[in-house]
Amino acid sequence: LRDFLLVYNRMTELCFRHCVCGLNYRLLTGREESCLDSCAARLVRANHRLMSAYVGLVPALLQRRAAEHGA
């Protein structure tokens, strides 16, 4: 849960800094909203790719560690 919250907070901060130009209005402009949508989607896709790679590598790492500890 902690890792998820760290990723979520970092994503929120990055997209907010990139997309929101001013705090003059109560609501986001259409341009800001679409920028935030695409920014979040881009970061979610990148996170999914990283997690897929991680899930693929973990079993091999665990087997290697087990072999090292067994030897």
Short mmCIF file of C-alpha atoms in Angstrom, two decimals:
data_model
loop_
_atom_site.label_atom_id
_atom_site.label_comp_id
_atom_site.label_asym_id
_atom_site.label_seq_id
_atom_site.Cartn_x
_atom_site.Cartn_y
_atom_site.Cartn_z
CA LEU A 1 0.00 0.00 0.00
CA ARG A 2 2.86 2.35 0.85
CA ASP A 3 4.49 1.85 -2.56
CA PHE A 4 1.18 2.39 -4.31
CA LEU A 5 0.64 5.67 -2.45
CA LEU A 6 4.16 6.85 -3.26
CA VAL A 7 3.63 6.16 -6.97
CA TYR A 8 0.20 7.80 -6.91
CA ASN A 9 1.51 10.92 -5.12
CA ARG A 10 4.47 11.25 -7.48
CA MET A 11 2.24 10.81 -10.53
CA THR A 12 -0.21 13.40 -9.22
CA GLU A 13 2.55 15.90 -8.54
CA LEU A 14 4.27 15.40 -11.90
CA CYS A 15 1.07 15.73 -13.90
CA PHE A 16 -0.16 18.70 -11.87
CA ARG A 17 3.10 20.59 -12.33
CA HIS A 18 3.16 19.77 -16.03
CA CYS A 19 -0.46 20.53 -16.87
CA VAL A 20 -1.92 23.12 -14.50
CA CYS A 21 -0.79 26.59 -15.51
CA GLY A 22 -2.53 28.71 -12.93
CA LEU A 23 -4.80 28.53 -9.96
CA ASN A 24 -6.97 31.45 -11.04
CA TYR A 25 -10.11 29.40 -11.53
CA ARG A 26 -12.01 27.00 -9.35
CA LEU A 27 -12.28 24.38 -12.11
CA LEU A 28 -9.73 23.09 -14.58
CA THR A 29 -9.79 24.38 -18.11
CA GLY A 30 -10.51 21.91 -20.89
CA ARG A 31 -6.87 22.02 -21.97
CA GLU A 32 -5.63 21.31 -18.44
CA GLU A 33 -8.09 18.48 -18.02
CA SER A 34 -7.10 16.75 -21.26
CA CYS A 35 -3.42 17.24 -20.43
CA LEU A 36 -3.94 15.64 -17.01
CA ASP A 37 -5.83 12.72 -18.57
CA SER A 38 -3.09 12.00 -21.09
CA CYS A 39 -0.31 12.52 -18.53
CA ALA A 40 -1.89 10.11 -16.06
CA ALA A 41 -2.58 7.55 -18.79
CA ARG A 42 1.02 7.74 -19.97
CA LEU A 43 2.39 7.23 -16.45
CA VAL A 44 -0.05 4.38 -15.73
CA ARG A 45 1.04 2.59 -18.93
CA ALA A 46 4.69 3.06 -17.99
CA ASN A 47 4.02 1.73 -14.50
CA HIS A 48 2.25 -1.32 -15.93
CA ARG A 49 5.22 -2.05 -18.21
CA LEU A 50 7.62 -1.75 -15.28
CA MET A 51 5.50 -3.98 -13.08
CA SER A 52 5.24 -6.59 -15.86
CA ALA A 53 9.01 -6.64 -16.20
CA TYR A 54 9.39 -6.85 -12.43
CA VAL A 55 6.93 -9.75 -12.16
CA GLY A 56 8.84 -11.55 -14.90
CA LEU A 57 12.21 -11.08 -13.19
CA VAL A 58 11.29 -11.84 -9.58
CA PRO A 59 11.00 -15.66 -9.90
CA ALA A 60 14.47 -15.88 -11.48
CA LEU A 61 15.95 -13.65 -8.76
CA LEU A 62 14.33 -15.71 -6.01
CA GLN A 63 15.61 -18.95 -7.53
CA ARG A 64 19.12 -17.52 -7.79
CA ARG A 65 19.05 -16.36 -4.15
CA ALA A 66 17.76 -19.75 -3.02
CA ALA A 67 20.56 -21.47 -4.94
CA GLU A 68 23.16 -19.15 -3.40
CA HIS A 69 21.86 -19.75 0.13
CA GLY A 70 21.67 -23.49 -0.47
CA ALA A 71 25.28 -23.67 -1.65
#
